[in-house]
Amino acid sequence: MMVSANVEILPDTILIGIGASPGIAIARSYLLNRARVAGIERRILPDEVDAEIVNFLAAVARSKAQLLEVKEHAADQHAEHLYIIDTHLLILEDQLLLTATINLIRDELINAEGALGRTLRRLRQVFESIGDEYLRERSSDIDSVGDRLMRNLLGEVRDNLEGLSGQAIVVAHDLSPADTMQLDRGKVIGFVTDVGGRTSHTAILARSLAIPAVVGLETVSTQVASGVPIIIDGTTGTVIINPSPATFREYLARKQQYDYLEKELEEYRGLSAETRDGHQIALRGNVERNDEIVAARAQGIEGIGLFRTELLFLNGNEPPDEETQYLAYRAAAEIMAPHPVTIRTLDVGGDKFVPELNLLDEVNPAMGLRAVRFSLREGALFRTQLRAILRASAHGRVRVMFPMISGVAEIRACRHLLDKVRQELAAEGVAMAGQVPVGIMVETPAAVLIAELMAKEVDFFSVGTNDLIQYCLAVDRGNEHVAYLFEPLHPAVLRALAQVCRAAHAAGIEVSICGEMAGEQLYALVLLGLGFTELSMNPLAIPRIKRLVRQTTLAEARELVETLLRLPTAAEVVDALEGVMSRRFPKIFGVVPGLNP
Ligand code: PEP
Ligand code: MG
């Protein structure tokens, strides 16, 4: 569909959104009509009710058939992502969506599109109130399915990119995961959308397809017509419409450099993460679902350092039973064998909201009944999870990890329950591994201060820097007003990390780091120098961190940390570190000249 620009776009018009998938793409735009359709609500007569319900159910059936077709076509290329389409098919069967809409038609005497519109708005409100970003982003799945349903109800045909002749960057209000799976990668070399976040399924797909993408641009689909030259930088979230010749040349150079470095990364996949002076570093993955583990294996991953189990509890009904959990943990252990899988027990509360668990309405949830505190209070729920984990241990190298520990008494309470559960299972004749290492997340200042006491009680530490920084610096990790104070390189954080490592080494236990810091290239040498020999991160970050590990020595990293530990402010640490990293690894950290203002 060609749309003529009705506004003259100035050269180098810059829009900033959210970088959803890294890389640079330069091409002409192709505007895809994906404005969300709204149904018009209208009152109906009682004798029209049945016909409206039939229309609605026919739209549900059509939507299902379309998604099944997408699934069939995507089966080869996107095998590991088909679960997204399955999720959408499940939403189409969700009673909340179906029954609520049908009831509205019947009870309120409104037409099907009006009833569907109301149901979708209500569902969206529920999701928007969720604190956790990943879970909140699941509302985009409801939007995708809702939009498809509404279009089918209204008999609207979706623009399907058939008019695309050469290579282009797709510009759309929104793209559903199904749209993204159907993109012809020979032609679509990038996309930008008005809505969306980094953890939406569309963004996840774009990353695994290695298509640069910028989302959350708010108005790009109303500002750009088809056929306009456009540059997108999915790493920084920058979009440049109508670039000047100078900008074009600069981005072409950046693109060549980026593509070269990406190609180079391929070589690291099969290599071990060994420093130049022969120290082996274990690079592990943070995952929430088993299909992520399948994908992660391709990144040269040496086990799962953090299996977040909260998602399992978000199934829309009751908490998952023992069998469901056992099967999930067992599959993880089997997929990852012979490498370890570190299963973290339920970490709800704080910013992780799970509607199914009826959490208390607390004034200060970050310091409330969250994580292991919640599990210890909800004994039955905790036992079920521990039983499932121990049963799964018979099928691979399972480790168990407790979140948000703030004292030795909590560790002992957890271990006591774990021992009891083990005895119960043994009495039932259930197979388990003889040894299931027990560890804790170090993410409270208390855990740091008494790390040497904690180290005597467990087999390993894993530092959760996301929370540790929050509690150490008293900065809410999700509050944008104090985000400037969330400083991973604050001298207090560096000292805390050093202390945890010292305590773990003195006790001879393993110590890893599994917060977001572990996957950031800038911090790689700092963490090695501090003494971390295991880093757990988003699997996609592994090749980049491995490249740095293989190009440095532990001696160099230690020397760097010694210098940084002497500096009094985070800003000075950042300056010094950036200086060193851009001199040592100019291709990766080299300063690329910014755009002219
Ligand atoms: C952390 O706090 O650093 C961590 C890894 O756990 P989560 O982000 O799930 O709280
Ligand atoms: Mg945490």
Coordinates of C-alpha atoms in Angstrom, one line a residue, residues 51-587:
A51 CA -27.0 -14.1 15.4
E52 CA -24.5 -11.9 17.1
I53 CA -23.1 -14.8 19.2
V54 CA -22.9 -16.9 16.0
N55 CA -21.0 -14.1 14.3
F56 CA -18.6 -13.8 17.2
L57 CA -17.9 -17.6 17.3
A58 CA -17.4 -17.6 13.6
A59 CA -14.8 -14.9 14.0
V60 CA -13.1 -17.0 16.7
A61 CA -13.1 -20.0 14.4
R62 CA -11.6 -17.9 11.5
S63 CA -8.9 -16.5 13.8
K64 CA -8.0 -20.0 14.9
A65 CA -7.8 -21.3 11.3
Q66 CA -5.5 -18.3 10.4
L67 CA -3.2 -18.9 13.3
L68 CA -3.0 -22.6 12.6
E69 CA -2.0 -21.7 9.0
V70 CA 0.7 -19.4 10.3
K71 CA 1.9 -22.2 12.5
E72 CA 2.1 -24.7 9.7
H73 CA 4.0 -22.3 7.5
A74 CA 6.4 -21.3 10.2
A75 CA 7.0 -24.8 11.5
D76 CA 10.5 -25.2 9.8
Q77 CA 11.9 -21.7 10.2
H78 CA 10.6 -20.8 13.7
A79 CA 10.2 -24.2 15.4
E80 CA 11.5 -22.8 18.8
H81 CA 9.0 -20.0 18.7
L82 CA 5.8 -21.8 17.8
Y83 CA 4.8 -21.7 21.4
I84 CA 3.9 -18.1 20.9
I85 CA 1.3 -19.0 18.3
D86 CA 0.2 -21.8 20.7
T87 CA -0.2 -19.1 23.4
H88 CA -2.4 -17.1 21.0
L89 CA -4.5 -20.1 20.2
L90 CA -5.0 -20.7 23.9
I91 CA -6.1 -17.1 24.4
L92 CA -8.8 -17.8 21.7
E93 CA -10.0 -20.6 23.9
D94 CA -9.8 -18.6 27.1
Q95 CA -13.1 -18.6 28.9
L96 CA -12.5 -15.1 30.3
L97 CA -12.5 -13.8 26.7
L98 CA -15.3 -16.1 25.3
T99 CA -17.8 -16.2 28.1
A100 CA -17.4 -12.6 29.1
T101 CA -18.1 -11.5 25.5
I102 CA -21.0 -13.8 25.0
N103 CA -22.5 -12.7 28.4
L104 CA -22.2 -9.1 27.4
I105 CA -24.0 -9.7 24.1
R106 CA -26.8 -11.6 26.0
D107 CA -27.1 -9.6 29.2
E108 CA -26.3 -6.1 28.0
L109 CA -27.9 -6.5 24.6
I110 CA -25.0 -5.1 22.6
N111 CA -23.5 -6.2 19.3
A112 CA -20.6 -8.7 19.1
E113 CA -17.9 -6.0 18.2
G114 CA -19.0 -3.8 21.0
A115 CA -19.0 -6.7 23.5
L116 CA -15.6 -7.8 22.3
G117 CA -14.2 -4.3 22.6
R118 CA -15.4 -4.0 26.2
T119 CA -13.9 -7.4 27.1
L120 CA -10.5 -6.5 25.6
R121 CA -10.4 -3.2 27.4
R122 CA -11.1 -4.9 30.7
L123 CA -8.4 -7.6 30.1
R124 CA -5.9 -4.8 29.1
Q125 CA -6.6 -3.0 32.3
V126 CA -5.8 -6.1 34.4
F127 CA -2.4 -6.5 32.6
E128 CA -1.5 -2.9 32.8
S129 CA -1.7 -2.9 36.5
I130 CA 1.1 -5.6 36.7
G131 CA 4.4 -4.4 38.1
D132 CA 6.7 -6.9 36.4
E133 CA 7.7 -5.7 32.9
Y134 CA 7.9 -9.2 31.3
L135 CA 4.4 -10.1 32.6
R136 CA 2.9 -6.7 31.8
E137 CA 4.1 -7.2 28.2
R138 CA 2.0 -10.2 27.9
S139 CA -0.9 -7.8 27.3
S140 CA 0.5 -7.3 23.9
D141 CA -0.4 -10.9 23.1
I142 CA -4.0 -10.2 24.1
D143 CA -3.9 -7.1 21.9
S144 CA -2.7 -9.2 18.9
V145 CA -5.3 -11.8 19.3
G146 CA -8.0 -9.2 20.0
D147 CA -7.1 -7.3 16.9
R148 CA -7.2 -10.3 14.8
L149 CA -10.6 -11.3 16.2
M150 CA -12.0 -7.8 15.7
R151 CA -10.8 -7.7 12.1
N152 CA -12.4 -11.0 11.4
L153 CA -15.6 -9.9 13.0
L154 CA -15.7 -6.8 10.9
G155 CA -14.7 -8.7 7.8
E156 CA -11.6 -6.5 7.3
V157 CA -8.7 -7.9 5.2
R158 CA -5.2 -7.5 6.6
D159 CA -2.5 -5.8 4.6
N160 CA -0.1 -8.7 4.1
L161 CA 3.0 -7.0 2.5
E162 CA 2.2 -8.4 -0.9
G163 CA 2.9 -5.0 -2.4
L164 CA 6.5 -5.1 -1.3
S165 CA 8.8 -5.4 -4.2
G166 CA 12.4 -4.7 -3.0
Q167 CA 14.1 -4.5 0.4
A168 CA 12.3 -2.3 2.9
I169 CA 11.9 -1.3 6.6
V170 CA 8.4 -2.0 7.7
V171 CA 6.7 0.8 9.6
A172 CA 3.5 -0.1 11.5
H173 CA 1.4 0.9 14.4
D174 CA 2.0 -2.6 15.8
L175 CA 3.2 -6.0 14.5
S176 CA 1.9 -9.2 16.0
P177 CA 4.2 -12.1 16.5
A178 CA 2.3 -13.9 13.7
D179 CA 3.0 -10.9 11.4
T180 CA 6.7 -11.1 12.4
M181 CA 6.9 -14.8 11.7
Q182 CA 5.5 -14.2 8.3
L183 CA 7.9 -11.4 7.3
D184 CA 9.9 -12.3 4.2
R185 CA 13.5 -11.8 5.5
G186 CA 14.8 -11.4 2.0
K187 CA 12.7 -8.2 1.8
V188 CA 12.0 -6.9 5.3
I189 CA 15.4 -5.9 6.7
G190 CA 14.1 -4.1 9.8
F191 CA 10.9 -2.8 11.4
V192 CA 9.7 0.1 13.5
T193 CA 6.4 0.3 15.5
D194 CA 4.5 2.8 17.5
V195 CA 3.8 0.4 20.4
G196 CA 5.6 -2.4 22.1
G197 CA 8.3 -3.0 24.6
R198 CA 11.7 -4.9 24.8
T199 CA 10.1 -8.0 26.2
S200 CA 7.1 -8.3 23.9
H201 CA 6.9 -11.5 21.9
T202 CA 7.4 -9.5 18.7
A203 CA 10.7 -8.1 20.1
I204 CA 11.9 -11.5 21.2
L205 CA 11.2 -12.9 17.7
A206 CA 13.0 -10.0 16.1
R207 CA 16.1 -10.6 18.2
S208 CA 16.1 -14.3 17.3
L209 CA 15.6 -13.5 13.6
A210 CA 18.4 -10.9 13.9
I211 CA 16.2 -8.3 12.3
P212 CA 17.0 -4.8 13.7
A213 CA 13.9 -3.3 15.2
V214 CA 12.8 -0.2 17.2
V215 CA 9.5 -0.2 19.0
G216 CA 7.6 2.1 21.3
L217 CA 8.0 5.1 18.9
E218 CA 4.5 6.2 19.6
T219 CA 3.8 8.1 16.4
V220 CA 6.1 6.8 13.7
S221 CA 3.3 5.2 11.7
T222 CA 1.6 8.6 11.4
Q223 CA 4.8 10.5 10.5
V224 CA 6.3 8.2 7.8
A225 CA 4.8 7.4 4.5
S226 CA 5.8 4.5 2.2
G227 CA 9.0 5.1 0.2
V228 CA 10.8 7.4 2.5
P229 CA 14.5 6.8 3.2
I230 CA 15.0 5.7 6.7
I231 CA 17.8 4.4 9.0
I232 CA 17.1 2.4 12.1
D233 CA 19.6 1.6 14.9
G234 CA 18.0 -1.2 17.0
T235 CA 20.9 -1.0 19.5
T236 CA 20.2 2.5 20.6
G237 CA 16.5 2.8 19.6
T238 CA 17.2 5.6 17.1
V239 CA 15.3 6.1 13.9
I240 CA 16.4 8.7 11.4
I241 CA 13.9 9.7 8.7
N242 CA 15.1 11.2 5.5
P243 CA 18.8 11.1 6.4
S244 CA 21.2 13.7 5.0
P245 CA 24.1 12.4 2.8
A246 CA 26.5 12.9 5.8
T247 CA 24.3 10.9 8.2
F248 CA 23.8 8.3 5.5
R249 CA 27.6 7.8 5.1
E250 CA 28.2 7.8 8.9
Y251 CA 25.5 5.1 9.4
L252 CA 26.8 3.0 6.5
A253 CA 30.2 2.9 8.3
R254 CA 28.5 2.1 11.6
K255 CA 26.5 -0.7 9.9
Q256 CA 29.6 -2.2 8.4
Q257 CA 31.4 -2.2 11.7
Y258 CA 28.4 -3.7 13.5
D259 CA 28.0 -6.4 10.9
Y260 CA 31.7 -7.2 11.0
L261 CA 31.6 -7.6 14.8
E262 CA 28.5 -9.8 14.6
K263 CA 30.1 -12.1 12.0
E264 CA 33.1 -12.3 14.2
L265 CA 30.9 -13.4 17.1
E266 CA 29.9 -16.5 15.2
E267 CA 33.4 -17.8 15.6
Y268 CA 33.1 -17.7 19.4
R269 CA 30.0 -19.9 19.7
G270 CA 31.8 -23.2 19.7
L271 CA 34.8 -22.0 21.8
S272 CA 35.2 -22.3 25.5
A273 CA 35.1 -19.2 27.7
E274 CA 38.8 -19.2 28.8
T275 CA 40.9 -16.2 29.6
R276 CA 44.2 -15.7 27.9
D277 CA 46.0 -16.8 31.1
G278 CA 44.0 -20.1 31.2
H279 CA 41.2 -19.4 33.6
Q280 CA 37.9 -21.1 32.7
I281 CA 34.8 -19.0 33.2
A282 CA 31.3 -20.6 33.2
L283 CA 28.8 -18.7 31.1
R284 CA 25.3 -19.7 31.9
G285 CA 21.8 -18.6 31.0
N286 CA 18.9 -16.9 32.7
V287 CA 15.6 -18.4 31.5
E288 CA 12.0 -18.6 32.3
R289 CA 10.7 -21.2 29.9
N290 CA 12.0 -24.4 28.5
D291 CA 11.8 -23.3 24.9
E292 CA 14.3 -20.6 25.9
I293 CA 16.7 -23.4 27.0
V294 CA 16.4 -25.1 23.6
A295 CA 17.3 -21.7 21.9
A296 CA 20.0 -21.0 24.5
R297 CA 21.9 -24.2 23.8
A298 CA 22.7 -22.7 20.4
Q299 CA 24.6 -19.8 22.1
G300 CA 27.2 -22.1 23.5
I301 CA 25.7 -22.1 27.0
E302 CA 27.2 -24.1 29.9
G303 CA 24.1 -24.6 32.0
I304 CA 21.3 -22.5 33.5
G305 CA 22.4 -20.2 36.3
L306 CA 18.9 -18.9 36.9
F307 CA 15.6 -20.6 36.1
R308 CA 13.0 -18.1 37.2
T309 CA 9.9 -20.1 38.1
E310 CA 7.4 -17.3 38.5
L311 CA 6.0 -17.7 34.9
L312 CA 4.9 -21.2 35.7
F313 CA 2.6 -19.8 38.4
L314 CA 0.9 -17.5 35.9
N315 CA -1.4 -19.9 34.2
G316 CA -4.6 -18.0 34.8
N317 CA -6.0 -20.3 37.4
E318 CA -4.5 -22.2 40.4
P319 CA -0.8 -22.4 41.2
P320 CA 0.7 -25.3 39.2
D321 CA 0.4 -28.7 40.8
E322 CA 3.4 -30.9 41.6
E323 CA 3.2 -32.9 38.4
T324 CA 3.1 -29.8 36.1
Q325 CA 6.1 -28.3 37.9
Y326 CA 8.0 -31.6 37.9
L327 CA 7.5 -32.0 34.2
A328 CA 8.8 -28.5 33.5
Y329 CA 11.9 -28.9 35.8
R330 CA 12.6 -32.3 34.5
A331 CA 12.4 -31.1 30.9
A332 CA 14.9 -28.3 31.7
A333 CA 17.3 -30.8 33.4
E334 CA 17.1 -33.2 30.4
I335 CA 17.5 -30.5 27.8
M336 CA 20.5 -29.0 29.6
A337 CA 22.2 -32.3 30.6
P338 CA 25.1 -32.7 31.4
H339 CA 25.2 -29.1 32.4
P340 CA 23.5 -27.9 35.6
V341 CA 20.1 -26.2 35.9
T342 CA 19.7 -23.9 38.8
I343 CA 16.1 -23.7 39.8
R344 CA 15.2 -20.7 41.8
T345 CA 12.2 -21.2 44.1
L346 CA 9.2 -18.9 43.7
D347 CA 10.2 -15.2 43.8
V348 CA 6.9 -13.4 44.0
G349 CA 6.0 -10.1 45.6
G350 CA 7.9 -6.8 45.1
D351 CA 7.7 -6.0 41.4
K352 CA 6.7 -9.6 40.5
F353 CA 2.9 -9.7 40.7
V354 CA 1.2 -13.0 40.3
P355 CA -2.6 -12.5 40.4
E356 CA -3.3 -16.2 41.1
L357 CA -1.6 -16.1 44.5
N358 CA -3.7 -13.4 46.1
L359 CA -0.6 -11.6 47.5
L360 CA -1.2 -9.1 50.3
D361 CA -1.8 -5.5 49.4
E362 CA 1.3 -4.1 51.1
V363 CA 2.4 -0.5 51.5
N364 CA 6.0 -1.3 50.8
P365 CA 6.0 -4.6 48.8
A366 CA 9.8 -4.5 47.9
M367 CA 10.4 -5.0 51.6
G368 CA 7.3 -7.0 52.3
L369 CA 6.3 -10.6 52.3
R370 CA 8.1 -11.5 49.1
A371 CA 10.3 -14.3 47.7
V372 CA 11.5 -16.8 50.2
R373 CA 9.5 -15.1 53.0
F374 CA 6.3 -15.8 51.1
S375 CA 7.3 -19.4 50.4
L376 CA 8.1 -20.1 54.1
R377 CA 4.7 -18.7 55.1
E378 CA 2.9 -20.7 52.4
G379 CA 4.3 -24.0 53.5
A380 CA 2.1 -26.2 51.3
L381 CA 3.0 -24.3 48.1
F382 CA 6.7 -24.4 49.0
R383 CA 6.7 -28.1 49.7
T384 CA 5.0 -28.8 46.4
Q385 CA 7.7 -26.9 44.6
L386 CA 10.5 -28.6 46.5
R387 CA 9.0 -32.0 45.8
A388 CA 8.9 -31.2 42.1
I389 CA 12.5 -30.0 42.1
L390 CA 13.8 -33.0 44.0
R391 CA 11.9 -35.4 41.7
A392 CA 13.4 -33.6 38.6
S393 CA 16.9 -34.0 40.1
A394 CA 16.8 -37.7 39.0
H395 CA 16.9 -36.6 35.4
G396 CA 19.9 -34.2 35.2
R397 CA 22.1 -31.9 37.3
V398 CA 19.6 -29.9 39.3
R399 CA 20.5 -27.3 41.8
V400 CA 18.1 -25.4 44.0
M401 CA 18.4 -21.7 44.9
F402 CA 16.4 -19.6 47.4
P403 CA 15.8 -15.9 46.6
M404 CA 16.0 -12.8 48.9
I405 CA 17.7 -14.5 51.8
S406 CA 18.4 -12.0 54.6
G407 CA 19.6 -14.3 57.4
V408 CA 21.1 -17.7 58.3
A409 CA 17.8 -18.7 60.0
E410 CA 16.0 -18.5 56.7
I411 CA 18.5 -20.7 55.0
R412 CA 18.1 -23.2 57.9
A413 CA 14.3 -23.1 57.6
C414 CA 14.5 -23.8 53.9
R415 CA 17.1 -26.6 54.3
H416 CA 15.0 -28.1 57.0
L417 CA 11.9 -28.2 54.8
L418 CA 14.0 -29.6 51.9
D419 CA 15.4 -32.4 54.1
K420 CA 11.9 -33.3 55.2
V421 CA 10.6 -33.4 51.6
R422 CA 13.6 -35.5 50.7
Q423 CA 12.7 -38.0 53.4
E424 CA 9.1 -38.1 52.4
L425 CA 10.0 -38.8 48.8
A426 CA 12.5 -41.5 49.8
A427 CA 9.9 -43.1 51.9
E428 CA 7.6 -43.1 48.9
G429 CA 10.4 -44.8 46.9
V430 CA 10.8 -41.8 44.5
A431 CA 14.1 -41.5 42.6
M432 CA 16.2 -38.4 43.3
A433 CA 19.8 -37.4 42.8
G434 CA 22.0 -38.2 45.8
Q435 CA 23.3 -34.6 45.8
V436 CA 21.2 -31.6 45.0
P437 CA 23.4 -28.5 45.6
V438 CA 21.7 -25.8 47.6
G439 CA 22.4 -22.1 47.0
I440 CA 21.1 -18.7 47.8
M441 CA 20.6 -15.5 45.9
V442 CA 22.7 -12.8 47.6
E443 CA 20.6 -9.7 47.0
T444 CA 20.2 -8.0 50.4
P445 CA 22.8 -5.9 52.2
A446 CA 22.4 -8.2 55.2
A447 CA 23.4 -11.2 53.1
V448 CA 26.6 -9.3 52.0
L449 CA 27.5 -8.3 55.5
I450 CA 27.2 -11.8 56.8
A451 CA 28.4 -13.5 53.7
E452 CA 31.1 -15.5 55.6
L453 CA 28.4 -16.9 57.9
M454 CA 26.1 -17.7 55.0
A455 CA 28.9 -19.4 53.1
K456 CA 29.1 -22.1 55.8
E457 CA 25.5 -23.0 55.2
V458 CA 25.2 -23.4 51.4
D459 CA 26.9 -24.9 48.4
F460 CA 26.9 -21.8 46.3
F461 CA 26.1 -18.1 46.1
S462 CA 24.5 -16.3 43.2
V463 CA 24.5 -12.5 43.4
G464 CA 21.2 -10.9 42.2
T465 CA 22.6 -7.4 41.4
N466 CA 19.2 -6.2 40.2
D467 CA 17.9 -6.4 43.7
L468 CA 21.2 -5.9 45.5
I469 CA 21.7 -2.5 43.8
Q470 CA 18.2 -1.6 44.7
Y471 CA 18.5 -2.4 48.4
C472 CA 22.2 -1.4 48.7
L473 CA 21.6 2.1 47.3
A474 CA 17.9 2.4 48.5
V475 CA 16.8 2.9 44.9
D476 CA 13.5 1.3 43.6
R477 CA 14.6 -0.7 40.6
G478 CA 11.4 0.2 38.7
N479 CA 11.1 3.9 39.6
E480 CA 12.1 6.1 36.7
H481 CA 12.4 9.1 38.9
V482 CA 15.4 7.6 40.7
A483 CA 16.7 5.6 37.8
Y484 CA 19.7 8.0 37.7
L485 CA 20.8 6.7 41.1
F486 CA 20.7 3.0 40.0
E487 CA 24.4 2.8 39.6
P488 CA 26.0 -0.7 39.1
L489 CA 29.4 0.8 39.5
H490 CA 28.7 2.7 42.7
P491 CA 31.7 2.2 45.1
A492 CA 29.3 0.6 47.6
V493 CA 28.1 -2.0 45.0
L494 CA 31.7 -2.8 44.0
R495 CA 32.7 -3.3 47.6
A496 CA 29.7 -5.5 48.3
L497 CA 30.5 -7.7 45.3
A498 CA 34.2 -7.9 46.4
Q499 CA 33.1 -8.9 49.9
V500 CA 30.8 -11.7 48.6
C501 CA 33.5 -13.1 46.4
R502 CA 36.0 -13.1 49.3
A503 CA 33.7 -14.9 51.6
A504 CA 32.8 -17.5 49.0
H505 CA 36.4 -18.2 48.1
A506 CA 37.4 -18.4 51.7
A507 CA 34.7 -21.0 52.3
G508 CA 35.5 -22.8 49.0
I509 CA 32.0 -22.5 47.6
E510 CA 31.0 -21.4 44.1
V511 CA 30.0 -17.9 43.5
S512 CA 28.2 -16.5 40.4
I513 CA 26.4 -13.4 39.4
C514 CA 23.0 -13.6 37.7
G515 CA 21.7 -10.0 37.7
E516 CA 21.6 -8.0 34.5
M517 CA 25.1 -6.7 35.1
A518 CA 26.5 -10.1 34.1
G519 CA 25.4 -9.7 30.5
E520 CA 26.7 -6.2 30.0
Q521 CA 29.9 -6.0 28.0
L522 CA 31.1 -2.9 29.9
Y523 CA 31.2 -4.8 33.2
A524 CA 32.7 -8.1 32.0
L525 CA 36.3 -7.4 33.1
V526 CA 35.2 -5.8 36.4
L527 CA 33.2 -8.9 37.4
L528 CA 36.1 -11.2 36.4
G529 CA 38.6 -9.0 38.4
L530 CA 36.3 -9.1 41.4
G531 CA 36.5 -12.9 41.4
F532 CA 33.4 -14.1 39.7
T533 CA 34.1 -17.2 37.7
E534 CA 30.5 -18.0 36.7
L535 CA 28.3 -15.4 35.0
S536 CA 24.6 -16.1 34.3
M537 CA 22.8 -13.9 31.8
N538 CA 20.3 -13.6 29.0
P539 CA 21.6 -16.3 26.6
L540 CA 21.8 -13.9 23.7
A541 CA 24.5 -11.9 25.6
I542 CA 26.8 -15.0 25.9
P543 CA 28.8 -14.8 22.7
R544 CA 29.7 -11.1 23.4
I545 CA 30.8 -11.8 26.9
K546 CA 32.8 -14.8 25.7
R547 CA 34.6 -12.6 23.2
L548 CA 35.8 -10.3 26.0
V549 CA 36.7 -13.2 28.3
R550 CA 38.9 -14.8 25.6
Q551 CA 40.6 -11.5 24.9
T552 CA 41.7 -10.7 28.4
T553 CA 43.6 -12.1 31.3
L554 CA 42.5 -12.5 34.9
A555 CA 45.6 -10.6 35.9
E556 CA 44.6 -7.6 33.8
A557 CA 41.0 -7.7 35.1
R558 CA 42.3 -7.8 38.7
E559 CA 44.6 -4.9 38.2
L560 CA 41.7 -2.9 36.7
V561 CA 39.4 -3.6 39.7
E562 CA 42.2 -2.5 42.1
T563 CA 42.2 0.9 40.3
L564 CA 38.4 1.2 40.3
L565 CA 38.1 0.3 43.9
R566 CA 40.1 3.3 44.8
L567 CA 37.7 5.8 43.2
P568 CA 35.2 7.6 45.3
T569 CA 32.2 8.1 43.0
A570 CA 30.3 6.0 40.5
A571 CA 30.8 8.7 37.8
E572 CA 34.6 8.4 38.2
V573 CA 34.5 4.6 38.1
V574 CA 32.4 4.8 34.9
D575 CA 34.8 7.3 33.3
A576 CA 37.8 5.3 34.2
L577 CA 36.3 2.0 33.0
E578 CA 35.0 3.4 29.8
G579 CA 38.4 4.9 29.1
V580 CA 40.1 1.5 29.7
M581 CA 37.6 -0.5 27.7
S582 CA 37.6 1.7 24.7
R583 CA 41.4 1.7 24.6
R584 CA 41.6 -2.1 25.1
F585 CA 38.8 -3.0 22.8
P586 CA 38.5 -0.1 20.4
K587 CA 36.3 -2.0 17.9

